[in-house]
Amino acid sequence: MRKVFLSALVVLFISSCTSLFYTGYSPSGFSATSSAAMGLTPTEDPSTGLYGYLSDFGVWAITPQYLYAGNFNDGMARVETRTGYGIINTLGKWVVQPVFRSGSDCDGAAQSIRKGRLPGVELWLAEDRTTGLYGYLNHYGAWHIKPQYEDGSRFYSDGYAIVKQRYGRWGVINRSNEWLVRPSFDSRYKAEAAVQRLMR
């Protein structure tokens, strides 16, 4: 009698928690091997169209809240929100804030973290949506060079980027935001030619 009562109690508990379980999952287009190893599978919630992560028990370990969710690799996964791409850990906490405008830039930031690089060694051009100005993000999604330029290029392997001053001309900066070539050119190509002559 006691076993029957306990069994009925378990069934009642599970049926009352159906919103926690999801049986008909469909991974978001990635190989299942790395996510299976982590025990977290990126999955779309068909009722909202948002992605979260299911545990091996079919329970939402990270609730559906992302426009896109990738597999975990080294404890990190790339996700997309309405503000951009970022990286979460297996607890759903932000490792990299969702500020990157492209998935490939976000992947580059994750790679930089995996390699143990110091913030500022690699930088990514990004637009500040409130001002429309450009600056450079480090691999944690924080501003290394605050938005202040009307336009800019990526940082080249020689450690420089070509930027346009607000309402001004083109010049060349280093990773410390110091001028290598003063902003005195009317085109990006002329500034680039000047820095290449300097680097010879």
Short mmCIF file of C-alpha atoms in Angstrom, two decimals:
data_model
loop_
_atom_site.label_atom_id
_atom_site.label_comp_id
_atom_site.label_asym_id
_atom_site.label_seq_id
_atom_site.Cartn_x
_atom_site.Cartn_y
_atom_site.Cartn_z
CA MET A 1 0.00 0.00 0.00
CA ARG A 2 2.82 2.36 0.91
CA LYS A 3 4.59 1.61 -2.42
CA VAL A 4 1.40 2.35 -4.35
CA PHE A 5 0.99 5.62 -2.47
CA LEU A 6 4.62 6.64 -3.14
CA SER A 7 4.31 5.74 -6.82
CA ALA A 8 1.16 7.82 -7.14
CA LEU A 9 2.90 10.71 -5.39
CA VAL A 10 5.84 10.57 -7.81
CA VAL A 11 3.51 10.50 -10.83
CA LEU A 12 1.56 13.45 -9.42
CA PHE A 13 4.78 15.40 -8.85
CA ILE A 14 6.08 14.74 -12.36
CA SER A 15 2.79 15.65 -14.00
CA SER A 16 2.69 18.91 -12.05
CA CYS A 17 6.18 19.78 -13.29
CA THR A 18 5.67 19.15 -16.99
CA SER A 19 6.79 22.67 -17.87
CA LEU A 20 10.27 21.70 -16.66
CA PHE A 21 10.46 18.75 -19.05
CA TYR A 22 10.65 18.75 -22.79
CA THR A 23 10.60 15.55 -24.79
CA GLY A 24 10.54 16.47 -28.47
CA TYR A 25 13.74 18.46 -28.62
CA SER A 26 15.59 19.44 -31.79
CA PRO A 27 19.22 20.57 -31.44
CA SER A 28 20.04 23.86 -33.14
CA GLY A 29 22.00 22.44 -36.03
CA PHE A 30 25.23 21.38 -34.35
CA SER A 31 27.03 18.07 -33.84
CA ALA A 32 25.69 16.39 -30.73
CA THR A 33 29.07 15.05 -29.58
CA SER A 34 30.45 18.04 -27.68
CA SER A 35 27.08 18.99 -26.17
CA ALA A 36 26.42 15.39 -25.13
CA ALA A 37 29.76 15.32 -23.36
CA MET A 38 28.70 18.39 -21.40
CA GLY A 39 25.25 16.95 -20.75
CA LEU A 40 23.66 20.11 -22.18
CA THR A 41 21.98 20.14 -25.58
CA PRO A 42 20.99 23.40 -27.34
CA THR A 43 17.27 23.10 -28.00
CA GLU A 44 14.47 25.23 -29.39
CA ASP A 45 11.31 25.68 -27.36
CA PRO A 46 8.58 25.40 -30.03
CA SER A 47 6.16 27.47 -27.96
CA THR A 48 8.43 30.56 -28.03
CA GLY A 49 10.98 29.90 -30.80
CA LEU A 50 13.75 30.64 -28.30
CA TYR A 51 16.68 28.39 -27.49
CA GLY A 52 17.86 27.01 -24.18
CA TYR A 53 19.74 23.94 -22.99
CA LEU A 54 18.33 20.58 -21.99
CA SER A 55 20.07 18.25 -19.55
CA ASP A 56 20.36 14.53 -20.22
CA PHE A 57 17.19 14.09 -18.15
CA GLY A 58 15.17 16.23 -20.57
CA VAL A 59 14.94 19.10 -18.08
CA TRP A 60 15.69 22.70 -18.98
CA ALA A 61 19.09 23.28 -17.36
CA ILE A 62 19.23 26.77 -18.95
CA THR A 63 15.80 28.14 -19.78
CA PRO A 64 14.98 29.14 -23.39
CA GLN A 65 15.90 32.80 -23.77
CA TYR A 66 18.25 33.03 -26.74
CA LEU A 67 17.69 33.67 -30.45
CA TYR A 68 20.47 31.17 -31.11
CA ALA A 69 22.42 28.73 -28.94
CA GLY A 70 25.58 26.82 -29.86
CA ASN A 71 27.23 23.76 -28.36
CA PHE A 72 29.45 23.97 -25.31
CA ASN A 73 33.18 23.75 -25.85
CA ASP A 74 35.58 24.03 -22.91
CA GLY A 75 32.65 25.07 -20.74
CA MET A 76 31.62 27.96 -23.00
CA ALA A 77 28.89 28.35 -25.62
CA ARG A 78 28.09 31.17 -28.05
CA VAL A 79 24.54 32.50 -27.86
CA GLU A 80 22.67 35.31 -29.55
CA THR A 81 20.33 37.82 -27.93
CA ARG A 82 18.62 40.90 -29.31
CA THR A 83 21.69 42.95 -28.39
CA GLY A 84 24.25 40.71 -30.09
CA TYR A 85 26.40 37.61 -29.63
CA GLY A 86 27.96 36.62 -26.32
CA ILE A 87 29.31 33.61 -24.47
CA ILE A 88 27.81 31.80 -21.48
CA ASN A 89 29.17 29.13 -19.14
CA THR A 90 27.39 25.90 -18.21
CA LEU A 91 25.49 27.71 -15.45
CA GLY A 92 24.07 30.20 -17.95
CA LYS A 93 26.22 33.06 -16.63
CA TRP A 94 27.83 35.52 -19.01
CA VAL A 95 31.52 35.00 -19.71
CA VAL A 96 31.36 37.54 -22.55
CA GLN A 97 28.54 40.07 -22.62
CA PRO A 98 26.27 39.85 -25.71
CA VAL A 99 27.74 42.86 -27.50
CA PHE A 100 29.52 41.37 -30.51
CA ARG A 101 27.88 42.15 -33.80
CA SER A 102 28.99 38.94 -35.53
CA GLY A 103 29.24 35.33 -34.48
CA SER A 104 32.74 35.04 -35.92
CA ASP A 105 33.98 37.97 -33.80
CA CYS A 106 32.46 36.31 -30.74
CA ASP A 107 34.15 33.02 -31.64
CA GLY A 108 37.44 34.90 -31.93
CA ALA A 109 36.92 36.31 -28.44
CA ALA A 110 36.25 32.82 -27.07
CA GLN A 111 39.43 31.57 -28.72
CA SER A 112 41.40 34.41 -27.14
CA ILE A 113 40.02 33.45 -23.71
CA ARG A 114 40.90 29.79 -24.26
CA LYS A 115 44.47 30.77 -25.12
CA GLY A 116 44.71 32.75 -21.88
CA ARG A 117 45.55 36.01 -23.60
CA LEU A 118 45.46 39.24 -21.64
CA PRO A 119 42.57 41.60 -22.44
CA GLY A 120 43.69 44.11 -25.07
CA VAL A 121 45.99 41.82 -27.04
CA GLU A 122 43.19 41.19 -29.51
CA LEU A 123 40.55 43.82 -30.18
CA TRP A 124 37.33 43.91 -32.19
CA LEU A 125 35.76 46.91 -33.89
CA ALA A 126 32.23 47.56 -32.59
CA GLU A 127 29.59 50.25 -32.93
CA ASP A 128 28.01 51.83 -29.87
CA ARG A 129 24.31 51.71 -30.68
CA THR A 130 23.48 54.74 -28.56
CA THR A 131 25.97 57.12 -30.18
CA GLY A 132 26.67 55.46 -33.53
CA LEU A 133 30.39 55.83 -32.87
CA TYR A 134 32.98 53.07 -33.11
CA GLY A 135 35.40 51.73 -30.55
CA TYR A 136 37.20 48.47 -29.82
CA LEU A 137 36.12 45.62 -27.56
CA ASN A 138 38.40 43.24 -25.71
CA HIS A 139 37.63 39.53 -25.57
CA TYR A 140 35.34 39.93 -22.55
CA GLY A 141 33.10 42.32 -24.46
CA ALA A 142 34.28 45.42 -22.54
CA TRP A 143 35.44 48.61 -24.24
CA HIS A 144 39.24 48.69 -24.48
CA ILE A 145 39.05 51.81 -26.66
CA LYS A 146 35.83 53.68 -25.96
CA PRO A 147 33.56 54.61 -28.89
CA GLN A 148 34.87 57.87 -30.34
CA TYR A 149 35.45 57.28 -34.05
CA GLU A 150 33.15 57.82 -36.99
CA ASP A 151 34.56 54.75 -38.72
CA GLY A 152 37.41 52.30 -38.39
CA SER A 153 39.12 49.11 -39.52
CA ARG A 154 39.98 45.94 -37.67
CA PHE A 155 43.35 45.77 -35.92
CA TYR A 156 46.01 44.34 -38.19
CA SER A 157 48.62 41.83 -37.01
CA ASP A 158 51.17 44.67 -36.84
CA GLY A 159 49.08 46.20 -34.05
CA TYR A 160 47.45 49.15 -35.79
CA ALA A 161 43.98 50.16 -36.94
CA ILE A 162 42.87 52.87 -39.34
CA VAL A 163 40.23 55.19 -37.88
CA LYS A 164 38.30 58.28 -38.86
CA GLN A 165 37.89 61.06 -36.33
CA ARG A 166 34.38 62.29 -35.72
CA TYR A 167 33.64 64.91 -38.39
CA GLY A 168 37.32 64.67 -39.29
CA ARG A 169 40.03 62.87 -41.17
CA TRP A 170 41.63 59.44 -41.22
CA GLY A 171 44.63 58.39 -39.16
CA VAL A 172 46.19 55.31 -37.60
CA ILE A 173 46.18 54.23 -33.94
CA ASN A 174 47.85 51.49 -31.91
CA ARG A 175 46.22 49.27 -29.27
CA SER A 176 46.80 51.94 -26.63
CA ASN A 177 44.76 54.40 -28.73
CA GLU A 178 47.86 56.48 -29.52
CA TRP A 179 48.35 58.02 -32.94
CA LEU A 180 50.89 56.25 -35.13
CA VAL A 181 49.84 58.44 -38.05
CA ARG A 182 48.10 61.71 -37.24
CA PRO A 183 44.55 62.10 -38.65
CA SER A 184 45.41 64.21 -41.69
CA PHE A 185 44.18 62.11 -44.61
CA ASP A 186 40.93 62.48 -46.52
CA SER A 187 40.61 58.72 -47.16
CA ARG A 188 41.23 55.46 -45.39
CA TYR A 189 43.46 54.25 -48.24
CA LYS A 190 45.84 57.20 -47.94
CA ALA A 191 46.16 56.65 -44.18
CA GLU A 192 46.81 52.95 -44.79
CA ALA A 193 49.49 53.72 -47.38
CA ALA A 194 51.15 56.10 -44.89
CA VAL A 195 51.31 53.51 -42.10
CA GLN A 196 52.62 50.84 -44.47
CA ARG A 197 55.46 53.17 -45.49
CA LEU A 198 56.14 53.73 -41.79
CA MET A 199 56.23 50.00 -41.04
CA ARG A 200 58.83 49.22 -43.74
#
